[in-house]
XYZ file of C-alpha atoms in Angstrom:
767
model
C 0.024 0.060 -0.042
C 2.889 2.268 0.914
C 4.688 1.839 -2.195
C 1.728 2.584 -4.208
C 0.862 5.696 -2.151
C 4.333 7.033 -2.400
C 4.263 6.401 -6.208
C 1.000 8.643 -6.593
C 2.357 11.467 -4.207
C 5.451 11.531 -6.129
C 3.632 11.858 -9.555
C 1.222 14.520 -8.115
C 4.374 16.502 -6.822
C 6.034 16.389 -10.278
C 2.911 17.481 -11.731
C 2.780 14.424 -13.894
C -0.628 13.547 -12.274
C -3.282 16.178 -11.609
C -4.661 16.311 -7.985
C -8.117 15.307 -9.231
C -6.527 11.928 -10.843
C -4.213 11.456 -8.040
C -7.214 11.767 -5.366
C -9.132 9.023 -7.591
C -5.939 6.836 -7.677
C -5.511 7.029 -3.859
C -9.365 6.141 -3.374
C -8.866 2.988 -5.479
C -5.969 1.752 -3.415
C -6.702 -1.539 -1.618
C -5.792 -1.679 1.868
C -5.354 -4.724 4.248
C -5.329 -3.296 7.775
C -7.455 -0.614 9.627
C -4.257 1.509 9.950
C -3.667 1.598 6.118
C -7.105 2.702 5.524
C -7.106 5.494 7.950
C -3.823 6.592 6.361
C -5.515 6.650 2.909
C -8.616 8.169 3.875
C -6.625 11.258 5.762
C -4.357 11.648 2.504
C -7.434 11.891 0.321
C -9.173 14.105 2.573
C -6.204 16.443 2.520
C -6.017 16.449 -1.162
C -9.707 16.883 -1.249
C -9.215 20.303 1.039
C -6.502 21.364 -1.618
C -8.874 20.859 -4.688
C -11.753 22.672 -2.699
C -9.262 25.590 -2.255
C -9.180 25.209 1.760
C -5.199 25.187 2.261
C -5.624 25.854 5.874
C -7.569 22.690 6.683
C -5.192 20.914 4.414
C -2.289 22.044 6.027
C -3.560 21.011 9.411
C -4.401 17.404 8.076
C -1.203 16.910 6.361
C 0.697 18.133 9.388
C -1.245 15.910 11.831
C -0.719 12.940 9.609
C 3.027 13.572 8.843
C 3.669 13.666 12.520
C 1.682 10.556 13.380
C 3.775 8.728 10.668
C 7.078 10.161 11.799
C 7.314 7.382 14.361
C 7.206 4.596 11.650
C 10.150 2.898 9.875
C 9.352 4.381 6.572
C 10.567 8.103 6.610
C 9.843 8.811 2.909
C 6.142 8.748 3.209
C 5.930 11.461 5.925
C 8.586 13.519 4.056
C 6.459 13.542 1.031
C 3.232 14.585 2.849
C 5.343 17.531 4.329
C 6.305 18.222 0.860
C 2.929 18.050 -0.408
C 1.961 20.442 2.376
C 4.422 23.068 1.344
C 3.859 22.742 -2.368
C 0.026 23.570 -1.981
C -0.216 25.382 1.222
C 2.875 27.492 1.477
C 1.833 30.396 -0.565
C -1.391 30.698 1.420
C 0.376 30.811 4.636
C 2.598 33.616 3.209
C -0.337 35.529 2.073
C -1.865 35.519 5.455
C 1.247 37.105 6.813
C 0.620 40.338 4.650
C -2.278 41.443 6.874
C -0.239 40.762 10.298
C 1.800 43.228 12.024
C 5.664 43.002 11.998
C 5.670 41.210 15.408
C 3.432 38.272 14.166
C 4.383 38.183 10.611
C 8.337 38.163 10.878
C 8.382 34.885 12.980
C 6.002 33.103 10.665
C 7.801 34.228 7.586
C 11.397 33.013 9.205
C 9.358 29.634 9.937
C 8.158 29.169 6.274
C 11.812 29.966 5.025
C 12.951 27.381 7.322
C 10.168 24.853 6.094
C 11.170 25.645 2.496
C 14.816 24.921 3.256
C 13.693 21.691 4.668
C 11.379 20.753 1.653
C 14.393 21.778 -0.861
C 16.813 19.277 1.084
C 14.005 16.629 0.958
C 13.245 17.249 -2.803
C 16.868 16.811 -3.574
C 17.224 13.677 -1.592
C 14.206 11.944 -2.967
C 15.122 13.326 -6.585
C 12.092 15.125 -7.280
C 13.863 17.885 -9.229
C 10.707 19.080 -11.108
C 9.428 20.627 -7.687
C 12.807 22.681 -7.285
C 11.815 25.378 -9.418
C 8.357 26.028 -7.443
C 10.430 25.993 -4.413
C 12.952 28.374 -5.418
C 10.104 30.650 -6.414
C 8.691 30.337 -3.000
C 11.996 31.068 -1.583
C 12.481 34.209 -3.509
C 9.067 35.449 -2.637
C 9.344 34.891 0.980
C 12.717 36.661 0.915
C 10.944 39.593 -0.749
C 8.202 39.463 2.021
C 10.592 39.426 4.735
C 12.820 42.277 3.274
C 9.758 44.507 2.692
C 9.274 44.666 6.423
C 12.905 46.433 6.871
C 13.718 44.725 10.005
C 17.661 44.614 9.891
C 18.156 41.628 12.071
C 15.606 39.394 10.331
C 16.648 40.554 6.867
C 20.435 39.488 7.663
C 19.282 36.237 9.067
C 17.186 35.546 5.941
C 19.949 36.685 3.714
C 22.404 34.239 5.034
C 19.653 31.732 5.232
C 19.042 32.214 1.234
C 22.613 32.152 0.573
C 22.902 28.742 2.382
C 19.940 27.334 0.340
C 21.612 28.627 -2.826
C 24.690 26.654 -2.186
C 22.438 23.594 -1.319
C 20.940 23.941 -4.863
C 24.672 24.463 -6.483
C 25.493 21.129 -4.926
C 22.375 19.405 -6.106
C 23.172 20.712 -9.567
C 20.168 22.863 -9.868
C 22.067 26.037 -10.887
C 19.123 27.789 -12.732
C 17.469 28.204 -8.993
C 20.658 29.130 -7.421
C 21.104 31.736 -9.908
C 17.662 33.205 -9.135
C 18.379 33.201 -5.593
C 21.892 34.742 -5.744
C 20.670 37.372 -8.414
C 18.100 38.606 -5.670
C 20.547 38.653 -3.017
C 23.038 40.745 -4.841
C 20.268 43.411 -5.353
C 19.274 43.351 -1.740
C 23.026 43.497 -0.134
C 23.680 46.366 -2.638
C 20.744 48.264 -1.327
C 21.549 47.665 2.516
C 25.151 48.521 1.642
C 26.823 45.448 2.901
C 30.146 45.376 0.849
C 31.450 42.302 2.328
C 28.509 40.165 1.625
C 27.769 41.725 -1.606
C 31.316 40.555 -2.789
C 30.995 37.222 -1.422
C 27.299 36.604 -3.010
C 28.591 38.208 -6.203
C 31.433 36.025 -6.553
C 29.146 32.905 -5.882
C 26.821 34.359 -8.613
C 29.644 34.114 -11.045
C 30.647 30.715 -10.131
C 26.925 29.596 -10.872
C 26.851 31.515 -14.234
C 30.134 29.468 -15.266
C 28.258 26.354 -14.341
C 25.293 27.562 -16.618
C 27.837 28.019 -19.423
C 27.111 31.815 -19.340
C 31.040 32.430 -19.599
C 30.743 35.612 -20.741
C 28.675 37.104 -18.255
C 30.749 35.311 -15.560
C 33.986 36.759 -16.916
C 32.588 40.338 -16.974
C 31.540 40.082 -13.140
C 34.872 38.403 -12.347
C 36.664 41.279 -13.884
C 34.906 43.690 -12.033
C 35.506 41.903 -8.819
C 39.326 41.741 -9.724
C 39.259 45.398 -10.029
C 37.723 45.655 -6.600
C 40.106 43.369 -5.135
C 43.144 45.336 -6.587
C 41.663 48.712 -5.479
C 41.213 47.254 -1.903
C 44.778 45.921 -2.248
C 43.242 42.334 -0.882
C 45.521 39.745 -2.147
C 43.464 36.878 -0.935
C 40.374 38.131 -2.625
C 42.369 38.561 -5.714
C 43.666 35.152 -5.777
C 40.043 33.674 -5.417
C 38.838 35.795 -8.027
C 41.862 34.831 -10.479
C 41.184 31.140 -9.647
C 37.509 31.261 -10.501
C 38.623 33.398 -13.556
C 40.999 30.414 -14.560
C 38.037 27.698 -13.979
C 35.631 29.865 -16.102
C 37.913 29.978 -18.987
C 38.913 26.244 -18.619
C 35.217 25.510 -19.105
C 34.735 27.752 -21.876
C 35.532 25.933 -25.124
C 35.842 29.245 -27.152
C 38.931 30.055 -25.033
C 42.237 28.843 -25.823
C 43.282 26.319 -23.099
C 46.798 28.264 -22.932
C 44.728 31.240 -21.693
C 43.045 29.325 -19.275
C 46.198 27.585 -17.992
C 47.976 31.012 -17.475
C 45.173 32.138 -15.412
C 45.417 29.021 -13.267
C 49.252 29.750 -12.829
C 48.567 33.280 -11.901
C 46.057 32.249 -9.341
C 48.578 29.797 -7.805
C 51.121 32.575 -7.663
C 48.901 34.805 -5.850
C 47.990 32.070 -3.448
C 51.742 31.512 -2.852
C 52.052 35.568 -2.151
C 49.033 35.214 0.146
C 51.000 32.364 2.006
C 54.102 34.292 2.530
C 52.129 37.200 3.896
C 50.423 34.820 6.356
C 46.740 35.497 4.976
C 46.396 31.642 4.270
C 48.189 28.503 5.007
C 49.415 25.621 2.704
C 45.972 23.819 3.119
C 44.515 26.672 0.744
C 47.268 26.708 -1.726
C 46.912 22.830 -2.120
C 43.168 23.354 -2.329
C 43.717 25.960 -5.101
C 45.965 23.468 -6.957
C 42.909 20.778 -6.378
C 40.290 23.242 -7.629
C 42.311 23.869 -10.929
C 43.029 20.376 -11.541
C 39.377 19.323 -10.829
C 38.018 22.116 -13.129
C 40.267 20.704 -15.966
C 38.831 17.162 -15.480
C 35.226 18.455 -15.064
C 35.345 20.014 -18.533
C 35.523 16.727 -19.770
C 37.945 17.014 -22.424
C 40.623 13.922 -22.704
C 43.407 16.363 -23.871
C 43.605 17.920 -20.672
C 43.978 15.106 -18.461
C 47.648 15.363 -18.415
C 47.573 18.923 -17.070
C 45.049 18.224 -14.562
C 47.595 15.356 -13.266
C 50.469 17.822 -12.808
C 47.952 20.303 -10.816
C 46.725 17.688 -8.845
C 50.108 16.215 -8.056
C 51.449 19.845 -6.898
C 48.396 19.710 -4.485
C 49.206 16.223 -3.085
C 52.801 17.384 -2.293
C 51.507 20.495 -0.440
C 49.048 18.338 1.631
C 51.749 15.661 2.260
C 53.870 18.453 3.733
C 51.502 19.130 6.289
C 51.948 17.416 9.518
C 48.949 16.240 11.971
C 46.448 16.848 9.185
C 42.842 17.915 10.497
C 39.944 15.671 9.074
C 39.016 18.421 6.711
C 42.633 18.426 5.365
C 42.297 14.561 5.165
C 39.182 15.071 3.117
C 41.010 17.268 0.812
C 43.710 14.879 0.413
C 41.096 12.404 -0.273
C 39.653 14.334 -3.237
C 43.007 15.104 -4.410
C 43.558 11.378 -4.651
C 40.502 10.392 -6.045
C 40.928 13.055 -8.941
C 44.539 11.580 -9.433
C 43.007 8.236 -9.729
C 40.469 8.947 -12.107
C 42.789 11.103 -14.324
C 45.386 8.121 -14.489
C 42.568 5.737 -15.129
C 41.301 7.939 -18.109
C 44.723 7.613 -19.914
C 44.012 4.004 -20.461
C 47.094 2.224 -20.751
C 48.300 -0.483 -18.270
C 50.657 1.776 -16.472
C 48.424 4.662 -15.742
C 45.270 2.204 -15.020
C 47.741 0.709 -12.441
C 48.466 4.016 -10.820
C 44.772 5.019 -11.104
C 43.720 2.007 -9.032
C 46.388 2.764 -6.671
C 45.366 6.125 -5.891
C 41.826 5.332 -5.739
C 42.520 2.645 -3.289
C 44.618 5.101 -1.172
C 41.685 7.610 -1.371
C 39.452 4.636 -0.187
C 41.540 3.847 2.794
C 41.553 7.759 3.810
C 37.727 7.939 3.785
C 37.518 4.795 5.612
C 39.781 6.144 8.277
C 37.953 9.342 8.535
C 34.652 7.304 8.879
C 32.219 9.268 11.068
C 34.362 12.514 10.950
C 33.045 12.951 7.188
C 29.265 13.994 6.889
C 29.354 11.866 3.561
C 31.555 9.131 4.465
C 29.187 6.476 2.921
C 28.361 8.708 -0.261
C 31.950 9.498 -0.811
C 33.018 5.710 -0.201
C 30.449 4.409 -2.780
C 31.549 6.891 -5.262
C 34.985 5.882 -5.045
C 34.128 2.155 -5.364
C 31.916 3.233 -8.420
C 34.825 5.138 -10.064
C 37.131 1.973 -9.599
C 34.492 -0.120 -11.184
C 34.035 2.226 -14.301
C 37.475 2.459 -14.769
C 38.030 -1.463 -14.819
C 35.418 -1.828 -17.316
C 37.026 0.564 -19.628
C 40.068 -1.497 -19.666
C 40.939 -4.470 -22.014
C 43.319 -5.819 -19.699
C 41.619 -8.606 -17.885
C 43.511 -8.503 -14.630
C 41.619 -5.372 -13.488
C 38.183 -7.091 -14.219
C 37.622 -9.135 -11.273
C 38.666 -5.988 -9.191
C 35.920 -3.837 -10.999
C 33.448 -6.344 -10.153
C 34.129 -6.694 -6.601
C 34.362 -2.631 -6.525
C 30.971 -2.539 -7.974
C 29.404 -4.893 -5.577
C 30.641 -2.937 -2.814
C 29.540 0.413 -4.270
C 25.911 -1.155 -5.006
C 25.788 -2.294 -1.359
C 26.535 0.959 0.081
C 24.362 2.711 -2.457
C 21.426 0.737 -1.818
C 21.665 1.597 1.949
C 21.798 5.203 0.926
C 18.987 4.861 -1.394
C 17.003 3.376 1.089
C 17.341 6.290 3.565
C 16.602 8.583 0.794
C 20.314 10.068 0.384
C 20.982 9.469 -3.303
C 18.625 9.512 -6.238
C 17.583 6.555 -8.079
C 19.901 7.302 -11.005
C 22.884 6.886 -9.002
C 21.999 3.564 -7.898
C 20.946 2.445 -11.456
C 24.421 3.680 -12.940
C 26.210 1.423 -10.318
C 23.967 -1.610 -11.194
C 24.454 -1.076 -15.048
C 28.276 -1.047 -14.383
C 28.086 -4.229 -12.471
C 25.685 -5.778 -15.098
C 27.988 -4.898 -17.854
C 31.332 -6.029 -15.926
C 29.465 -9.310 -15.352
C 28.240 -9.857 -18.935
C 32.074 -9.264 -20.127
C 33.304 -11.829 -17.780
C 30.553 -14.181 -18.256
C 32.677 -16.936 -19.603
C 34.518 -17.205 -16.481
C 31.136 -17.638 -14.499
C 28.181 -20.098 -14.642
C 25.860 -17.171 -15.430
C 22.970 -18.422 -17.540
C 21.779 -15.135 -18.822
C 24.210 -12.292 -18.500
C 22.211 -9.903 -20.180
C 19.019 -10.475 -18.008
C 20.114 -7.666 -15.146
C 20.959 -5.260 -18.094
C 17.353 -5.675 -19.489
C 15.923 -5.217 -16.025
C 17.999 -2.054 -15.362
C 17.084 -0.392 -18.531
C 13.471 -0.898 -17.558
C 14.166 0.953 -14.330
C 15.745 4.047 -16.126
C 12.423 4.503 -18.278
C 10.430 6.141 -15.299
C 13.345 8.618 -14.798
C 12.712 10.204 -18.355
C 10.258 12.827 -17.236
C 11.857 13.848 -13.867
C 15.797 13.600 -14.782
C 17.384 14.482 -18.140
C 20.304 12.340 -17.175
C 18.492 9.271 -17.632
C 18.640 9.795 -21.446
C 22.303 9.789 -21.678
C 22.966 7.137 -19.204
C 20.677 4.837 -21.279
C 22.367 5.823 -24.237
C 25.843 5.162 -23.057
C 24.440 1.809 -21.550
C 23.199 0.749 -24.932
C 26.514 1.718 -26.791
C 28.609 -0.253 -24.054
C 26.333 -3.151 -24.369
C 26.658 -3.442 -28.008
C 30.415 -2.865 -27.957
C 31.114 -5.223 -25.392
C 29.199 -7.990 -27.528
C 30.976 -6.787 -30.567
C 34.419 -6.861 -28.897
C 34.042 -10.194 -26.598
C 31.144 -12.029 -28.545
C 27.728 -12.939 -27.849
C 24.130 -12.360 -29.160
C 21.398 -10.069 -27.787
C 18.299 -12.080 -26.805
C 15.067 -11.351 -28.524
C 13.268 -9.467 -25.356
C 16.336 -7.137 -25.358
C 16.246 -6.317 -28.867
C 12.399 -5.163 -28.379
C 13.239 -3.526 -25.304
C 15.910 -1.275 -26.941
C 13.629 -0.805 -30.164
C 11.158 0.786 -27.539
C 14.030 2.728 -26.058
C 15.152 4.032 -29.584
C 11.441 5.299 -30.234
C 11.376 7.052 -26.766
C 14.445 8.823 -27.545
C 13.214 9.846 -30.944
C 10.122 11.270 -29.392
C 12.185 13.533 -27.511
C 13.643 15.039 -30.535
C 17.333 15.160 -31.424
C 19.365 16.457 -28.496
C 22.027 18.635 -30.094
C 23.758 19.069 -26.760
C 24.087 15.277 -26.097
C 26.717 13.512 -28.257
C 25.907 10.344 -26.373
C 22.060 10.306 -27.630
C 23.069 11.230 -30.976
C 25.698 8.586 -31.310
C 23.257 5.932 -30.011
C 20.709 6.870 -32.619
C 22.828 5.062 -35.122
C 23.373 2.013 -33.088
C 19.851 0.980 -32.954
C 19.408 0.603 -36.588
C 22.778 -1.247 -36.672
C 21.392 -3.784 -34.383
C 18.359 -4.505 -36.126
C 20.659 -4.727 -39.642
C 18.180 -1.877 -40.995
C 20.646 -0.644 -43.131
C 18.611 1.869 -45.175
C 17.472 3.438 -41.658
C 21.048 3.604 -40.657
C 21.954 5.288 -43.980
C 19.274 8.065 -43.655
C 20.241 8.914 -40.062
C 23.992 8.866 -40.695
C 23.367 10.858 -43.953
C 21.298 13.378 -41.908
C 23.847 13.460 -38.962
C 26.771 13.915 -41.451
C 25.158 17.200 -43.151
C 24.655 18.825 -39.699
C 27.067 20.446 -37.298
C 27.085 17.542 -35.121
C 30.580 16.445 -33.555
C 29.927 13.111 -34.901
C 29.702 14.537 -38.710
C 32.967 12.712 -39.883
C 32.163 9.426 -38.129
C 28.476 9.556 -39.434
C 30.199 9.582 -43.076
C 31.852 6.544 -42.175
C 28.764 4.820 -40.896
C 26.916 5.739 -43.963
C 29.641 4.225 -46.185
C 29.247 1.119 -43.790
C 25.354 1.091 -44.429
C 25.815 1.599 -48.233
C 28.670 -1.389 -48.087
C 26.136 -3.739 -46.466
C 23.182 -2.693 -48.789
C 25.498 -3.364 -51.948
C 25.680 -7.047 -50.594
C 21.990 -7.504 -51.424
C 22.743 -6.756 -55.082
C 24.373 -10.366 -55.024
C 20.854 -11.701 -54.713
C 19.328 -11.198 -58.595
C 15.848 -11.573 -57.263
C 15.880 -8.512 -55.094
C 17.135 -6.244 -58.079
C 19.203 -4.191 -55.829
C 21.591 -1.726 -57.727
C 25.427 -1.102 -56.564
C 26.145 2.224 -55.136
C 29.423 3.674 -54.525
C 30.265 3.883 -50.903
C 33.500 5.671 -50.735
C 33.776 9.475 -51.564
C 36.548 11.988 -50.919
C 35.289 12.546 -47.530
C 35.322 9.110 -46.518
C 38.992 8.801 -48.026
C 40.055 11.494 -45.912
C 38.523 10.242 -42.752
C 39.809 6.796 -42.903
C 42.179 5.831 -45.735
C 42.037 2.277 -44.491
C 38.230 1.514 -44.518
C 37.920 3.496 -47.658
C 40.321 1.268 -49.770
C 38.629 -1.619 -48.322
C 35.260 -0.506 -49.254
C 36.641 0.314 -52.763
C 37.768 -3.192 -53.132
C 34.439 -4.715 -51.931
C 32.511 -2.325 -54.210
C 34.437 -3.255 -57.128
C 34.123 -6.882 -56.303
C 30.324 -6.737 -55.870
C 29.992 -4.840 -59.304
C 32.092 -7.354 -61.157
C 29.708 -10.083 -59.706
C 26.588 -8.585 -60.484
C 27.922 -7.791 -63.959
C 28.570 -11.234 -64.592
C 25.061 -12.290 -63.702
C 23.781 -10.041 -66.332
C 26.250 -10.795 -69.402
C 28.153 -13.690 -68.473
C 31.144 -12.493 -70.070
C 34.277 -14.030 -68.864
C 36.662 -11.748 -69.828
C 34.840 -8.783 -67.989
C 34.605 -11.126 -64.934
C 38.574 -11.755 -65.277
C 39.238 -8.075 -65.601
C 36.804 -7.250 -62.712
C 38.383 -9.996 -60.190
C 41.789 -8.733 -61.062
C 40.852 -4.885 -60.453
C 39.305 -5.989 -57.163
C 42.372 -7.846 -56.278
C 44.547 -4.848 -56.902
C 42.193 -2.777 -54.856
C 42.370 -5.094 -51.859
C 46.269 -5.290 -52.253
C 46.389 -1.793 -51.884
C 44.820 -2.091 -48.272
C 48.267 -3.446 -47.481
C 49.891 -0.293 -48.191
C 47.442 2.178 -46.025
C 48.931 3.271 -42.781
C 46.498 4.091 -40.116
C 47.274 5.799 -36.851
C 43.849 4.161 -35.418
C 44.760 0.581 -34.513
C 41.374 -0.958 -34.048
C 41.204 -4.198 -36.400
C 43.946 -2.982 -38.669
C 45.534 -6.390 -38.648
C 42.391 -8.354 -39.619
C 41.412 -6.084 -42.094
C 44.869 -6.323 -43.895
C 45.100 -9.949 -43.344
C 41.541 -10.530 -44.842
C 42.120 -8.315 -47.775
C 45.485 -9.824 -48.543
C 43.796 -13.109 -48.494
C 40.877 -11.927 -50.825
C 43.326 -10.396 -53.131
C 45.225 -13.614 -53.558
C 42.096 -15.786 -54.212
C 40.844 -13.141 -56.765
C 44.140 -13.127 -58.464
C 44.322 -16.921 -58.602
C 40.951 -17.111 -60.012
C 41.304 -14.600 -62.512
C 44.669 -15.825 -63.643
C 42.922 -19.264 -63.879
C 40.261 -17.883 -66.076
C 42.533 -16.148 -68.361
C 44.781 -19.440 -68.773
C 42.164 -21.917 -68.963
C 39.099 -20.198 -70.375
C 40.992 -17.800 -72.681
C 39.495 -14.773 -70.888
C 41.199 -11.569 -71.520
C 42.297 -9.332 -68.716
C 42.351 -5.510 -69.904
C 45.413 -4.704 -67.955
C 45.329 -1.111 -69.794
C 42.468 -0.183 -67.304
C 44.415 -1.331 -64.268
C 47.383 0.239 -62.624
C 49.644 -1.691 -60.102
C 50.769 -5.182 -59.177
C 49.520 -7.748 -56.842
C 52.117 -8.723 -53.965
C 52.546 -12.468 -53.842
C 52.296 -12.970 -50.249
C 52.663 -16.101 -48.249
C 49.303 -16.866 -46.655
C 50.353 -18.820 -43.916
C 51.541 -15.686 -42.001
C 47.739 -14.880 -41.397
C 46.841 -18.416 -40.068
C 46.806 -17.007 -36.624
C 44.799 -13.818 -37.310
C 42.099 -15.043 -39.562
C 38.974 -17.047 -38.527
C 38.972 -20.811 -39.014
C 35.815 -20.621 -41.232
C 37.603 -18.142 -43.496
C 40.620 -20.403 -43.864
C 38.529 -23.470 -44.679
C 36.681 -21.511 -47.239
C 40.171 -20.180 -48.847
C 41.466 -23.861 -48.903
C 38.186 -24.992 -50.592
C 38.507 -22.463 -53.381
C 41.935 -23.274 -54.066
C 41.467 -26.873 -54.125
C 38.523 -26.278 -56.834
C 40.861 -23.879 -58.853
C 43.546 -26.439 -58.728
C 40.853 -29.072 -60.093
C 39.766 -26.200 -62.906
C 43.408 -25.957 -63.901
C 43.824 -29.807 -64.255
C 40.733 -30.528 -66.121
C 39.473 -29.914 -69.461
C 36.995 -26.995 -70.003
C 33.871 -29.069 -70.154
C 34.908 -31.189 -67.037
C 35.934 -28.092 -65.095
C 32.816 -25.961 -65.133
C 31.301 -27.453 -62.180
C 34.649 -26.812 -60.271
C 34.595 -23.077 -61.698
C 31.000 -22.696 -60.554
C 32.204 -24.067 -57.022
C 35.024 -21.413 -56.957
C 32.541 -18.423 -58.059
C 30.032 -19.646 -55.289
C 32.970 -19.677 -52.807
C 33.865 -16.078 -53.748
C 30.274 -15.019 -53.246
C 30.245 -16.709 -49.782
C 33.679 -15.041 -48.852
C 32.318 -11.594 -49.811
C 29.443 -11.871 -47.510
C 31.699 -13.219 -44.815
C 34.633 -10.893 -45.026
C 33.203 -7.932 -42.943
C 32.869 -10.241 -40.039
C 36.274 -11.889 -40.428
C 38.091 -8.438 -41.019
C 36.183 -6.905 -37.846
C 34.929 -3.981 -40.055
C 31.896 -3.224 -37.849
C 34.316 -3.275 -34.930
C 36.476 -0.581 -36.325
C 33.592 1.651 -37.231
C 31.974 1.258 -33.753
C 35.030 1.712 -32.131
C 35.528 5.203 -33.940
C 32.092 6.059 -33.154
C 32.777 5.318 -29.407
C 36.102 7.288 -29.387
C 34.615 10.388 -30.904
C 31.695 9.976 -28.517
C 34.194 9.695 -25.683
C 36.349 12.564 -26.300
C 34.586 14.198 -23.680
C 33.665 11.930 -21.241
C 30.393 11.628 -19.209
C 30.838 12.121 -15.503
C 28.532 10.180 -13.238
C 28.532 9.601 -9.418
């Protein structure tokens, strides 16, 4: 009963269910005990009073019910009832104060402000983010009501309370609400002439504008604050402002990273000056380096990771030089080690991965030592375990896989406890569960798991209800889908039909929301869904549309379009379908990936040759075409590629195909008097020892090549009439090889890897 009631109240609070519909749903909930019946009746009566515009009675009923339920184990339901009370009766109580004298109105308004503060913290804890805009507006109107009374002590108290609320919103990531409150605080503090508080609030406002990506506005404010700090000769304020300017410029992609780093250096110098002047201690200098390094990491670009490491290492050296550290200083050391571990893990190679795990393990030990001294001990510990798990999931070195799974399990256990007590939102727990499910699926061959993909399907289903209330759910489900497809492509396996159908539904949900130009992950996964279903025409349409847009995936989309065309061209081998052969490669594809372009040129040449032979049965054209395709595949061996994914497999498959086509074309020339028009062709085919590819190529492919070579040998040893069946068998084997070669050369894996690399150039930060 309580679960259904909580879900209904949640829907009412986030306005996905009207009060009338919510009342009907609550009245329809069946109860098993008299106590449950009383609760349902009282909640329904309170909502009824709200609908009848009697907020005073609703407030009394909800308050009484919340107090009664506060003695139960379930703490979520009374909090929801209090939030419902605040949501629908707060404005009425504030309006009542307008007619009261100051001596009665001000205490009530302060009480209302306190209730709003509690409501905001409860809303964040229960992940009811759609309620935050309303609560922010209510805080603003309550602050204005207090300010209008012109009572200095009460105004000062309320200003600091609202400033505290603004920082709660900042920590929750609701920067729009924080911007609203801080903007009004600036106006009031300027009016009352509190210069020190004005500087502090204005500085915080600039920080929030940076988070809202309003970099120019933030820069203008910080430049003015810098002038004020220089005028007052306050080196500490100057250091703080310069540091935030460095953070702002680091986050602004339009600003050169050299400019941002110079500002960071200047800020560090100012902190050193302040340290020598005795205005700050070493802890704050180390904290400055931590802020600079963290801001570089928070920007998301992998290119800046090495610079972040340098800054964080400087901060760690400073903290290491402090003896007898306080719990707060130890917490900064924990954060520095966590940043270093995360940064090294992002670099990807085995050495940095080992360093990353070592740093994160040390960070975990520190937070475990702090224990109760840290107010967010379990949250921080769960996030460290989560970070270790995700980093281990990204590496191909299997020595870290078990460590990642164990870290995910510990993180899941911690987060389940935190979620049950309402301290973290659903999406944090689901992110950890998804990481654990993906890690377990990758290592499934080492375990006795019957259906390693079932947990993934269940977790994706749990993401769907979060779509209306948390925009991060779209990105996380997109990332999970790509990770799933990539791991299956990389390590083998198949998607069960139920999971395919679910992903098809997710594709439609993401499409219904429209193309999110801000999310490269959602854009990228829109190409994955048709790939999964082998819907090559849909894939071609989406990739063409993306390649002609301003998307960061434009270049990769051109490769995906070429892949789709190459798959469609294979249908031309089936005469009954009547498909025509289209060119898969243009100058853009050649520019983006010369290796893939040359491979597809050879493949298209071969498809055109076979299709033409179906139509005209001309052995000379067939021999010429086969020889030309062999030359094209042979040229693949000469192409150098900086991107290493699948290179050896592509070159080995191309070389093997080139040798087979060369032998077939020469056999036609020698045995069937076919004419190879070499004037149309240029280059020579290398005579390669095929045994060098034995350990790279799949056994099915090697078997196919052996059979084709055996039939070719029979053709050479037989008379023309007797050789015809063997010739047909060779031709059939080449058809089979053409259909098989994409899977043997791991072409799809290279394209998916390029797509994933581009999607991951700016990594996604999860808790």
